[in-house]
XYZ file of C-alpha atoms in Angstrom:
740
model
C 0.000 0.000 0.000
C 2.920 2.355 0.633
C 4.019 1.843 -2.995
C 0.487 2.505 -4.212
C 0.290 5.673 -2.135
C 3.555 6.957 -3.621
C 2.274 6.397 -7.182
C -1.237 7.700 -6.485
C -0.741 11.049 -8.278
C 0.672 9.275 -11.345
C -1.694 6.302 -11.724
C -5.024 7.639 -10.518
C -5.213 10.954 -12.391
C -7.148 11.281 -15.669
C -4.964 12.586 -18.533
C -7.973 14.410 -20.001
C -10.011 16.000 -17.200
C -7.233 15.961 -14.585
C -9.548 14.514 -11.937
C -9.570 11.123 -10.230
C -9.957 8.266 -12.670
C -13.397 6.737 -13.109
C -13.518 3.512 -15.098
C -9.875 3.915 -16.214
C -8.880 3.206 -19.834
C -5.200 2.563 -20.732
C -3.970 4.590 -23.768
C -1.008 3.506 -25.973
C 1.098 6.309 -24.415
C 0.769 4.539 -20.965
C -1.419 7.383 -19.645
C -4.970 6.675 -18.446
C -8.256 8.397 -19.170
C -11.792 8.141 -17.788
C -14.180 6.161 -19.957
C -16.542 9.161 -20.028
C -13.718 11.452 -21.234
C -12.830 8.885 -23.891
C -16.418 8.709 -25.095
C -16.566 12.508 -25.338
C -13.437 12.674 -27.501
C -14.629 9.871 -29.798
C -17.958 11.672 -30.260
C -16.194 14.863 -31.469
C -13.303 13.342 -33.440
C -14.564 9.945 -34.681
C -11.642 7.518 -34.111
C -9.065 10.064 -32.809
C -8.000 10.333 -29.159
C -5.513 12.941 -27.932
C -3.698 12.532 -24.613
C -3.812 15.957 -22.959
C -0.935 15.049 -20.669
C 1.768 14.214 -23.239
C 0.124 15.475 -26.444
C 0.219 12.168 -28.333
C -2.628 11.537 -30.775
C -3.949 7.962 -31.083
C -6.060 6.705 -33.984
C -8.207 3.717 -32.998
C -9.247 2.771 -36.540
C -12.627 1.615 -37.759
C -13.243 -0.772 -34.805
C -11.123 1.216 -32.383
C -13.961 2.003 -30.000
C -14.675 -1.727 -29.598
C -11.016 -2.431 -28.787
C -10.889 0.043 -25.900
C -10.743 -1.942 -22.644
C -10.645 -1.099 -18.968
C -7.338 -0.964 -17.068
C -8.196 -3.776 -14.631
C -5.269 -3.535 -12.267
C -5.688 0.260 -11.857
C -9.420 -0.350 -11.230
C -8.395 -2.739 -8.475
C -5.949 -0.189 -7.052
C -8.627 2.513 -7.032
C -11.084 0.205 -5.276
C -8.518 -0.847 -2.667
C -7.656 2.797 -2.039
C -11.357 3.573 -1.647
C -11.858 0.753 0.888
C -8.638 1.675 2.637
C -9.857 5.269 2.982
C -13.233 4.160 4.394
C -11.564 1.805 6.876
C -9.236 4.546 8.102
C -11.958 7.153 8.636
C -13.122 7.749 12.173
C -16.378 9.305 10.971
C -17.790 6.724 8.601
C -21.058 8.505 7.923
C -21.920 8.745 4.255
C -24.313 7.783 1.488
C -25.090 4.051 1.292
C -24.453 2.731 -2.222
C -27.308 0.202 -1.780
C -30.266 2.105 -0.287
C -29.027 5.655 -0.912
C -29.599 6.769 2.686
C -27.209 9.048 4.562
C -26.061 6.640 7.282
C -22.955 5.283 8.898
C -21.196 3.033 6.401
C -20.442 -0.321 7.982
C -19.325 -2.726 5.213
C -18.076 -3.084 1.633
C -18.719 -5.730 -1.049
C -15.854 -6.320 -3.476
C -18.133 -8.128 -5.947
C -20.732 -5.431 -6.470
C -18.309 -2.648 -5.434
C -20.635 -1.018 -2.895
C -20.202 0.560 0.546
C -23.275 -0.238 2.681
C -24.969 0.664 5.906
C -25.528 -1.972 8.592
C -29.094 -2.754 7.509
C -28.125 -3.301 3.859
C -25.141 -5.400 4.993
C -27.504 -7.794 6.858
C -29.601 -8.263 3.757
C -26.516 -8.544 1.524
C -25.009 -11.519 3.342
C -28.315 -13.396 3.921
C -30.158 -12.951 0.634
C -30.194 -16.104 -1.483
C -29.683 -14.178 -4.722
C -26.508 -12.588 -3.294
C -25.111 -15.737 -1.778
C -21.894 -15.506 -3.839
C -21.261 -12.002 -2.482
C -20.888 -13.131 1.125
C -17.261 -14.227 0.910
C -16.352 -10.906 -0.744
C -18.135 -8.697 1.795
C -16.471 -7.432 4.978
C -17.344 -4.962 7.693
C -15.225 -1.843 7.665
C -14.660 -2.327 11.396
C -13.205 -5.780 10.715
C -11.008 -4.359 7.960
C -9.753 -1.726 10.407
C -8.953 -4.470 12.932
C -7.021 -6.279 10.212
C -4.798 -3.253 9.572
C -1.135 -3.460 10.414
C 0.481 -0.029 10.794
C -2.565 1.501 9.125
C -2.529 -0.831 6.057
C -4.980 -3.696 5.326
C -3.207 -7.063 5.192
C -2.404 -7.995 1.576
C -3.392 -11.637 2.059
C -6.864 -10.636 3.218
C -7.310 -8.263 0.262
C -6.154 -10.972 -2.132
C -8.789 -13.397 -0.690
C -11.763 -11.021 -0.724
C -11.225 -9.211 -4.076
C -13.023 -10.478 -7.206
C -11.134 -11.109 -10.458
C -12.427 -9.118 -13.459
C -14.937 -10.783 -15.799
C -15.685 -10.361 -19.487
C -17.732 -7.185 -20.135
C -19.695 -9.040 -22.836
C -20.073 -12.347 -20.927
C -20.039 -11.449 -17.204
C -20.165 -15.106 -16.153
C -16.872 -15.789 -17.937
C -13.360 -15.035 -16.675
C -10.779 -13.226 -18.847
C -8.238 -15.908 -19.670
C -6.869 -15.133 -23.150
C -5.178 -12.318 -25.113
C -6.167 -11.322 -28.660
C -2.846 -10.297 -30.254
C -4.655 -9.008 -33.353
C -6.686 -6.533 -31.252
C -3.668 -4.972 -29.478
C -3.522 -7.713 -26.774
C -7.119 -7.199 -25.750
C -8.107 -9.487 -22.850
C -11.041 -11.782 -23.770
C -12.896 -14.827 -22.511
C -13.305 -18.222 -24.179
C -16.694 -17.263 -25.629
C -15.264 -14.094 -27.243
C -12.381 -16.142 -28.650
C -14.824 -18.318 -30.583
C -17.060 -15.394 -31.483
C -15.881 -11.953 -32.651
C -12.190 -12.933 -32.360
C -12.411 -16.365 -34.001
C -10.043 -15.470 -36.906
C -7.553 -13.561 -34.732
C -4.233 -14.568 -33.184
C -4.978 -15.732 -29.621
C -2.534 -16.329 -26.712
C -3.224 -18.050 -23.402
C -2.759 -15.765 -20.396
C -1.370 -18.422 -18.085
C 1.291 -19.690 -20.507
C 2.501 -16.254 -21.686
C 2.212 -14.232 -18.481
C 5.683 -14.876 -17.079
C 7.406 -14.086 -20.408
C 5.425 -10.858 -20.747
C 6.254 -9.837 -17.198
C 9.978 -10.456 -17.769
C 9.837 -8.462 -20.988
C 8.075 -5.596 -19.166
C 10.821 -5.427 -16.545
C 13.460 -5.490 -19.272
C 11.735 -2.491 -20.846
C 11.756 -0.783 -17.470
C 15.503 -1.356 -17.114
C 16.230 -0.042 -20.630
C 14.065 3.036 -20.097
C 15.780 3.817 -16.803
C 19.081 3.984 -18.713
C 17.463 6.053 -21.454
C 16.041 8.515 -18.952
C 19.559 9.261 -17.788
C 20.230 10.571 -21.303
C 16.939 12.489 -21.226
C 17.985 14.071 -17.938
C 21.320 15.098 -19.471
C 19.439 16.446 -22.502
C 17.264 18.543 -20.193
C 20.394 19.960 -18.540
C 21.863 20.671 -21.971
C 18.674 22.463 -23.072
C 18.756 24.575 -19.909
C 22.396 25.522 -20.498
C 21.757 26.357 -24.154
C 18.679 28.422 -23.258
C 20.770 30.436 -20.804
C 23.571 30.801 -23.383
C 21.120 31.968 -26.068
C 19.557 34.502 -23.714
C 22.983 35.834 -22.683
C 24.205 35.947 -26.299
C 21.074 37.674 -27.591
C 21.171 40.167 -24.704
C 24.826 40.889 -25.496
C 24.025 41.343 -29.192
C 21.132 43.689 -28.376
C 23.367 45.777 -26.125
C 26.147 45.818 -28.734
C 23.691 46.816 -31.451
C 22.280 49.576 -29.267
C 25.744 50.910 -28.446
C 26.785 50.759 -32.098
C 23.605 52.587 -33.096
C 24.266 55.317 -30.560
C 27.919 55.637 -31.657
C 27.042 55.870 -35.364
C 24.213 58.300 -34.670
C 26.610 60.425 -32.651
C 29.152 60.188 -35.483
C 26.607 61.431 -38.028
C 25.650 64.308 -35.735
C 29.310 65.226 -35.294
C 29.915 64.932 -39.064
C 27.028 67.298 -39.687
C 28.534 69.846 -37.317
C 31.977 69.370 -38.905
C 30.537 69.859 -42.399
C 28.784 73.071 -41.367
C 31.980 74.321 -39.736
C 34.146 73.351 -42.730
C 31.896 75.105 -45.198
C 31.784 78.106 -42.900
C 35.597 78.264 -42.981
C 35.625 77.996 -46.767
C 32.884 80.637 -47.003
C 34.923 82.902 -44.772
C 38.005 82.381 -46.969
C 36.017 83.241 -50.061
C 34.649 86.382 -48.444
C 38.090 87.406 -47.226
C 39.541 86.820 -50.686
C 36.671 88.766 -52.156
C 37.179 91.636 -49.708
C 40.908 91.678 -50.362
C 40.354 91.662 -54.081
C 37.803 94.476 -53.825
C 40.242 96.454 -51.748
C 42.997 95.949 -54.343
C 40.636 96.913 -57.124
C 39.544 99.996 -55.222
C 43.120 101.136 -54.605
C 44.062 100.517 -58.208
C 40.914 102.237 -59.446
C 41.664 105.351 -57.378
C 45.259 105.473 -58.658
C 44.177 105.283 -62.268
C 43.006 108.259 -64.259
C 39.383 109.134 -64.023
C 38.829 108.026 -67.630
C 39.224 104.336 -66.802
C 36.772 104.389 -63.891
C 34.144 102.690 -66.070
C 36.539 99.809 -66.741
C 37.111 99.204 -63.034
C 33.434 99.500 -62.252
C 32.885 96.658 -64.686
C 35.680 94.591 -63.147
C 34.218 95.276 -59.705
C 30.783 94.037 -60.801
C 32.186 90.922 -62.524
C 34.165 90.038 -59.409
C 31.085 90.419 -57.259
C 28.997 88.269 -59.626
C 31.714 85.585 -59.680
C 31.899 85.600 -55.889
C 28.098 85.342 -55.652
C 28.165 82.395 -58.043
C 30.930 80.722 -56.028
C 28.969 81.236 -52.827
C 25.802 79.887 -54.448
C 27.652 76.770 -55.621
C 29.161 76.389 -52.160
C 25.718 76.621 -50.542
C 24.363 74.046 -52.989
C 27.282 71.724 -52.271
C 26.780 72.118 -48.524
C 23.042 71.469 -48.829
C 23.659 68.353 -50.926
C 26.221 67.091 -48.418
C 23.894 67.708 -45.463
C 21.010 65.995 -47.275
C 23.191 62.941 -47.803
C 24.032 62.879 -44.106
C 20.300 63.116 -43.339
C 19.678 60.137 -45.643
C 22.489 58.255 -43.914
C 20.796 58.906 -40.564
C 17.453 57.633 -41.852
C 19.084 54.581 -43.436
C 20.891 53.905 -40.155
C 17.589 53.973 -38.252
C 15.971 51.629 -40.792
C 18.975 49.273 -40.627
C 18.894 49.405 -36.829
C 15.184 48.542 -36.681
C 15.688 45.730 -39.230
C 18.508 44.210 -37.181
C 16.415 44.505 -34.009
C 13.639 42.569 -35.756
C 16.216 40.025 -36.963
C 17.447 39.534 -33.384
C 13.846 39.154 -32.151
C 13.133 36.603 -34.916
C 16.311 34.636 -34.090
C 15.429 34.739 -30.387
C 11.893 33.460 -31.080
C 13.227 30.684 -33.321
C 15.731 29.625 -30.623
C 13.020 29.756 -27.976
C 10.622 27.706 -30.101
C 13.311 25.056 -30.606
C 14.194 24.878 -26.907
C 10.499 24.899 -25.965
C 9.879 22.046 -28.410
C 12.726 20.008 -26.926
C 11.605 20.872 -23.381
C 8.049 19.793 -24.216
C 9.440 16.548 -25.618
C 11.418 16.012 -22.403
C 8.356 16.762 -20.246
C 6.193 14.432 -22.340
C 8.783 11.632 -22.261
C 9.338 12.080 -18.524
C 5.594 11.989 -17.899
C 5.179 8.795 -19.928
C 8.212 7.271 -18.190
C 6.821 8.060 -14.717
C 3.473 6.493 -15.677
C 5.238 3.439 -17.026
C 7.430 2.974 -13.932
C 4.431 3.513 -11.651
C 2.589 0.874 -13.692
C 5.485 -1.582 -13.262
C 5.584 -0.964 -9.511
C 1.822 -1.392 -9.222
C 2.050 -4.706 -11.103
C 4.680 -5.862 -8.593
C 2.332 -4.937 -5.763
C -0.588 -6.853 -7.248
C 1.744 -9.790 -7.857
C 2.501 -9.756 -4.102
C -1.225 -9.902 -3.386
C -1.607 -12.763 -5.839
C 1.185 -14.736 -4.217
C -0.780 -14.648 -0.971
C -3.990 -15.774 -2.686
C -5.099 -19.392 -2.930
C -6.913 -18.838 -6.232
C -5.686 -20.422 -9.462
C -6.472 -17.292 -11.497
C -4.332 -14.948 -9.351
C -2.950 -13.313 -12.498
C -6.371 -12.084 -13.667
C -5.700 -8.473 -12.521
C -2.513 -8.255 -14.619
C -4.103 -8.922 -17.976
C -2.971 -5.547 -19.408
C 0.755 -6.402 -19.355
C 1.011 -7.372 -23.101
C -0.902 -4.240 -23.999
C 1.541 -2.158 -21.969
C 4.481 -3.952 -23.630
C 3.112 -3.090 -27.066
C 2.929 0.587 -26.103
C 6.248 0.954 -24.320
C 8.355 0.726 -27.504
C 7.280 4.250 -28.458
C 8.657 5.549 -25.146
C 12.039 4.056 -26.010
C 11.985 5.853 -29.362
C 11.278 9.166 -27.626
C 13.989 8.563 -25.028
C 16.556 7.887 -27.793
C 15.438 10.807 -29.930
C 18.349 13.137 -30.763
C 18.255 16.916 -31.236
C 21.400 17.894 -33.222
C 19.974 21.380 -33.835
C 20.621 22.241 -30.174
C 24.389 22.418 -30.784
C 23.956 25.396 -33.144
C 21.474 27.391 -31.041
C 24.051 29.237 -28.936
C 25.955 30.322 -32.052
C 24.346 33.615 -33.072
C 25.635 35.822 -35.861
C 24.059 39.250 -36.204
C 25.296 41.619 -38.959
C 26.899 44.872 -37.878
C 25.355 48.255 -38.527
C 26.888 49.971 -41.531
C 26.906 53.662 -42.345
C 28.599 55.410 -45.280
C 29.355 58.497 -43.208
C 31.561 61.283 -44.540
C 35.236 60.415 -44.134
C 37.196 62.199 -41.454
C 40.453 64.060 -42.002
C 39.863 64.260 -45.755
C 41.158 67.458 -47.419
C 38.780 69.278 -49.758
C 39.532 71.794 -52.497
C 37.761 75.063 -53.291
C 37.978 77.502 -56.149
C 39.040 80.323 -53.852
C 42.336 78.635 -52.918
C 44.008 78.345 -56.342
C 46.984 79.899 -58.114
C 48.133 79.829 -61.742
C 51.538 78.775 -63.087
C 52.448 80.067 -66.547
C 54.535 77.651 -68.610
C 56.860 79.840 -70.638
C 58.017 77.281 -73.193
C 54.485 76.524 -74.368
C 53.907 79.788 -76.219
C 57.179 79.515 -78.184
C 56.456 76.053 -79.585
C 52.624 76.156 -79.819
C 52.189 72.767 -78.131
C 48.804 71.275 -77.297
C 48.631 69.695 -73.820
C 47.138 66.184 -73.696
C 48.081 65.003 -70.204
C 49.799 65.995 -66.939
C 51.598 63.984 -64.265
C 54.466 64.300 -61.765
C 57.969 62.904 -61.637
C 57.736 61.793 -57.980
C 60.169 64.531 -56.887
C 57.836 67.558 -56.787
C 58.197 68.510 -60.469
C 55.534 68.576 -63.173
C 55.488 66.348 -66.279
C 53.372 67.419 -69.267
C 52.772 65.520 -72.505
C 51.137 66.768 -75.688
C 51.372 67.139 -79.442
C 51.270 69.391 -82.477
C 51.095 68.396 -86.122
C 53.176 65.212 -86.698
C 55.108 65.754 -83.467
C 54.694 64.841 -79.792
C 56.557 65.692 -76.605
C 57.097 64.927 -72.910
C 58.318 67.910 -70.859
C 59.227 68.323 -67.198
C 59.150 71.698 -65.411
C 59.241 73.076 -61.896
C 56.155 74.188 -59.990
C 57.051 77.747 -61.051
C 56.800 76.840 -64.758
C 60.519 76.702 -65.522
C 61.362 74.065 -68.138
C 63.744 71.391 -66.844
C 63.825 68.869 -69.690
C 61.951 68.053 -72.891
C 61.761 64.959 -75.034
C 60.334 65.359 -78.560
C 59.951 63.016 -81.491
C 58.435 63.010 -84.966
C 55.476 60.738 -85.655
C 55.170 61.028 -89.410
C 52.486 58.381 -89.837
C 50.017 60.164 -87.572
C 48.523 63.616 -88.157
C 47.618 64.153 -84.467
C 49.950 62.030 -82.311
C 48.192 62.501 -78.951
C 50.570 61.578 -76.127
C 49.669 60.691 -72.541
C 51.858 60.195 -69.485
C 51.842 58.791 -65.936
C 54.420 58.630 -63.133
C 56.092 55.213 -62.902
C 58.940 55.838 -60.396
C 60.844 58.856 -59.041
C 62.816 59.105 -62.261
C 60.766 57.308 -64.888
C 57.535 58.214 -66.654
C 55.315 55.823 -68.594
C 53.896 57.246 -71.816
C 51.757 56.167 -74.752
C 51.273 57.850 -78.099
C 48.513 57.412 -80.658
C 48.022 55.065 -82.344
C 49.970 52.134 -80.800
C 53.207 53.223 -79.105
C 54.070 52.572 -75.467
C 57.316 53.694 -73.831
C 59.218 54.517 -70.649
C 61.181 57.791 -70.413
C 64.044 58.174 -67.920
C 63.986 61.834 -66.876
C 67.498 61.683 -65.458
C 69.242 60.357 -68.594
C 66.635 61.301 -71.258
C 66.777 57.708 -72.499
C 63.552 56.440 -74.036
C 62.539 52.794 -74.605
C 59.406 52.025 -76.611
C 57.404 49.076 -77.942
C 54.559 48.498 -80.370
C 51.336 47.610 -78.587
C 49.883 45.945 -81.670
C 52.877 43.586 -81.970
C 52.890 42.849 -78.245
C 49.181 41.948 -78.078
C 49.263 39.970 -81.367
C 45.695 40.897 -82.179
C 43.987 42.299 -85.224
C 44.560 46.059 -85.059
C 41.959 47.817 -87.177
C 42.536 51.319 -88.470
C 40.221 53.020 -85.927
C 41.944 51.538 -82.879
C 44.445 53.557 -80.856
C 45.496 54.522 -77.342
C 43.213 56.841 -75.391
C 44.747 57.069 -71.894
C 47.003 55.301 -69.395
C 47.621 54.913 -65.656
C 50.540 53.388 -63.748
C 50.124 50.897 -60.891
C 53.124 51.874 -58.754
C 52.698 49.008 -56.292
C 52.928 46.310 -58.989
C 55.062 48.188 -61.579
C 52.367 47.751 -64.206
C 51.046 50.082 -66.901
C 47.307 50.107 -67.779
C 46.595 51.359 -71.314
C 43.096 52.339 -72.450
C 42.275 51.504 -76.063
C 39.965 53.414 -78.384
C 37.067 51.348 -79.733
C 37.514 48.588 -77.127
C 36.304 47.742 -73.650
C 39.631 46.046 -72.946
C 42.535 47.622 -71.063
C 45.977 46.311 -72.041
C 48.276 45.705 -69.037
C 52.095 45.852 -69.459
C 54.940 45.511 -66.957
C 57.649 48.188 -66.605
C 59.737 46.271 -69.187
C 56.940 46.905 -71.724
C 55.984 43.232 -71.895
C 52.296 42.550 -72.452
C 50.783 40.647 -69.489
C 47.025 40.481 -69.837
C 43.837 42.314 -70.758
C 41.234 43.617 -68.311
C 37.701 43.812 -69.698
C 35.449 46.654 -68.531
C 32.017 45.104 -69.090
C 30.257 48.247 -67.846
C 32.133 50.563 -70.222
C 30.858 51.669 -73.648
C 32.176 50.321 -76.935
C 34.335 53.419 -77.501
C 36.533 52.543 -74.508
C 37.721 54.705 -71.573
C 38.840 58.331 -71.945
C 40.645 58.529 -68.608
C 42.148 56.133 -66.049
C 43.564 56.533 -62.526
C 44.961 53.981 -60.072
C 45.308 54.308 -56.300
C 46.011 51.211 -54.196
C 43.603 48.530 -55.401
C 41.147 51.024 -56.931
C 40.792 51.716 -60.655
C 38.880 54.842 -61.745
C 37.413 54.697 -65.266
C 36.084 57.727 -67.188
C 33.679 56.680 -69.951
C 33.390 59.976 -71.839
C 31.032 58.789 -74.570
C 28.466 57.225 -72.239
C 28.894 60.026 -69.686
C 29.622 57.750 -66.709
C 32.494 57.367 -64.222
C 33.125 54.106 -62.392
C 35.123 52.619 -59.526
C 36.402 49.047 -59.908
C 39.190 46.825 -58.664
C 42.339 46.274 -60.726
C 40.700 43.322 -62.503
C 37.828 45.468 -63.773
C 35.156 44.273 -61.313
C 32.683 47.121 -60.769
C 32.439 48.600 -57.255
C 30.430 51.781 -57.680
C 29.182 54.296 -60.274
C 30.098 57.854 -59.340
C 27.617 60.738 -59.203
C 27.833 63.420 -61.923
C 27.785 67.197 -61.235
C 24.482 68.742 -60.134
C 25.256 72.406 -60.933
C 23.225 72.355 -64.150
C 21.099 69.854 -66.007
C 23.620 69.699 -68.869
C 25.010 66.403 -70.226
C 28.197 66.169 -68.148
C 30.929 63.792 -69.325
C 33.982 62.584 -67.336
C 37.318 63.318 -69.018
C 40.288 62.773 -66.674
C 40.801 61.470 -63.121
C 43.419 61.248 -60.358
C 43.648 59.916 -56.778
C 45.436 61.638 -53.875
C 47.355 60.029 -51.005
C 44.241 60.047 -48.797
C 42.428 57.947 -51.400
C 40.126 60.806 -52.459
C 39.118 60.740 -56.114
C 39.135 63.801 -58.426
C 37.350 63.794 -61.785
C 37.316 66.536 -64.425
C 33.794 66.742 -65.895
C 32.963 68.556 -69.179
C 29.876 69.699 -71.014
C 30.723 68.837 -74.602
C 29.379 71.859 -76.496
C 29.070 74.649 -73.920
C 32.652 74.337 -72.667
C 31.648 74.197 -68.989
C 34.104 72.314 -66.797
C 34.158 71.365 -63.120
C 36.211 69.182 -60.774
C 34.352 66.895 -58.377
C 36.129 65.473 -55.345
C 34.770 62.147 -54.005
C 35.488 60.166 -50.855
C 37.565 57.004 -51.262
C 34.570 54.672 -51.739
C 32.912 57.090 -54.185
C 29.642 57.319 -52.253
C 29.939 61.022 -51.393
C 30.900 64.196 -53.230
C 33.175 66.150 -50.874
C 33.682 69.317 -52.918
C 33.017 70.828 -56.340
C 35.063 73.496 -58.130
C 34.206 75.243 -61.393
C 37.348 75.516 -63.560
C 38.590 77.212 -66.726
C 36.925 76.156 -69.982
C 40.359 75.206 -71.323
C 41.009 72.618 -68.534
C 42.261 69.363 -70.090
C 43.848 67.056 -67.497
C 44.605 66.874 -63.774
C 46.979 65.163 -61.329
C 48.370 65.450 -57.787
C 51.954 66.142 -56.715
C 53.837 66.596 -53.436
C 55.522 69.985 -53.013
C 57.528 70.437 -49.804
C 55.508 67.698 -48.125
C 52.174 69.285 -49.101
C 49.910 67.617 -51.679
C 48.444 69.877 -54.382
C 45.939 69.368 -57.183
C 47.113 70.459 -60.664
C 44.851 71.255 -63.623
C 46.541 71.581 -67.032
C 44.901 73.721 -69.724
C 44.998 72.544 -73.299
C 45.799 75.608 -75.397
C 46.917 78.365 -73.020
C 49.530 76.138 -71.404
C 48.792 77.411 -67.910
C 48.633 75.112 -64.876
C 46.129 75.887 -62.109
C 47.329 74.792 -58.656
C 44.651 74.089 -56.015
C 45.434 74.024 -52.325
C 43.732 71.515 -50.032
C 41.852 72.494 -46.872
C 41.441 69.890 -44.082
C 37.836 70.138 -43.128
C 36.064 66.884 -42.249
């Protein structure tokens, strides 16, 4: 009885209504349900029964309702507990199950399962029709006297209890199992009736083997539950790890959001301050210029006053235009920062939702595993309680003198047929748990304006006059540096081309010229290769390296080096030197391919610009691993890697709605990109400065209509931007202002 009392909560509780079992039915999941609850479920769902305790769904099939059978040994346990409770009570007053009166209950009949008053007891043991009930009826007082330490003697209970009978043939004992009907317990009459074509086993001959098998299952499941217990610990650890990780990620994301938001706010303030400084410089320059004009105007004769009035007005108009462009540039820059802030907020909210989704997915997985563990544990406890209760009944049977002492254990084969599913659940693996604590959340990104990037402005320029240009009437095609602070210019005139070096003051240092008789306009381009050597190409197919120290020149024929068909319209259009790899990139007219040579003028490979137009590039620039491509004919400028893979398309000028076209490009030591844009027919020209990734325009300067090419050089440790004019031969030098 002590064992029964310990398992009372497990065995005697309905898995559906949660109350005390009434007419218990054993389900395949080893849980039990009241017959009334079972009938209610079958009425609503035909042949489907769901165990509310573990969640398993059982389909009984077409004849399932007929195969449902009472759990006889739990019925016996419930009855013994009922009698035990009545025998223990000091106040035995209650409703008589026989006459229905509210009297003191004096006896109990184990055959008709009734608690009776004293008057009904007298009739019950003397009536001829109830003669068989006498040996199964005892006074509660006598049962109390038979108690030892508060428990009724097992031998007495074994003698007075009645073995279960067939529900269809009450006069028959249950002595056989129908294997076909899920080990349903039947009598001899049923075996020759409804079950005549089924597989039948004898209870007496198979009982011991079934009992041994049941205990083997119990032993195996005990081992399996150790793994389930470890799995529960693992789930708990992983749940804690996921919560900690997700909390850390949320905090990191919040901090990163605050830092980036603060950075954008600071950038906005820096931009306003930088443009204010530039505006101040322009105004100061304007004021100084006006003062100079005024002094000069007063010193001149009165007759030229009209001329200076005109100059005064033109200067004012130019300054107003510069200020207007500066305001537009500032507004555009601030608008981009505003967009960055909005994009950051959107990205932040998206990542927060991603974290919430990941957290919910992890929780659902751990909840699913936890539910599985709870379900398996519940089924295991029911199973072990069932095994212990069978042992208890077996003890009663051993004390009984009846031959059919095993009649209360007829559900053992049925339990054995159900217990295999518990083993499958115990052995079930959850490999997805190992990945739950590994959480990868993308970082917030923000293309904020670069810090410590110098910008250029039209008010901080000076002009260098190249004296030798006017004497020879050269056209300027390209400009570069020699790596030592001097300027290198290349150009042409009819049937002749040149490469000339000069100081930053315009003094000629050295000039290399050659005749190109086969070409009417031998356009020549140049690019710094080392501190003493300059790479150069000349239309249509010449490539060479000029040593500025010795004036030695080595050249090669591009057509012969590439060994390709060279049609009459093909020629060189631009070049750029990759200083890090000692390679020369040559743009070809009428081709999307760039020919790459080493510094020994040996052809290495071709790089195809799939995004470029069929006419080929008009300007190239290389800085680090970045290649800038100017597609003049399509009007687009691109950033790519050195193998031609597109990174970004650069914005065009916004000053007017004209068709701007990129002509030349260069990159400074900070990685900033400078592109000379032209309007083909109006002659307008402007330089746009971009940040290193090309996503932002940092500054914009309107330049002379004769501007042809640009480059950067170092002069006394200070980097300057040079713009070469085509026909006048002047070089405009732009200073850089560190602003943001």
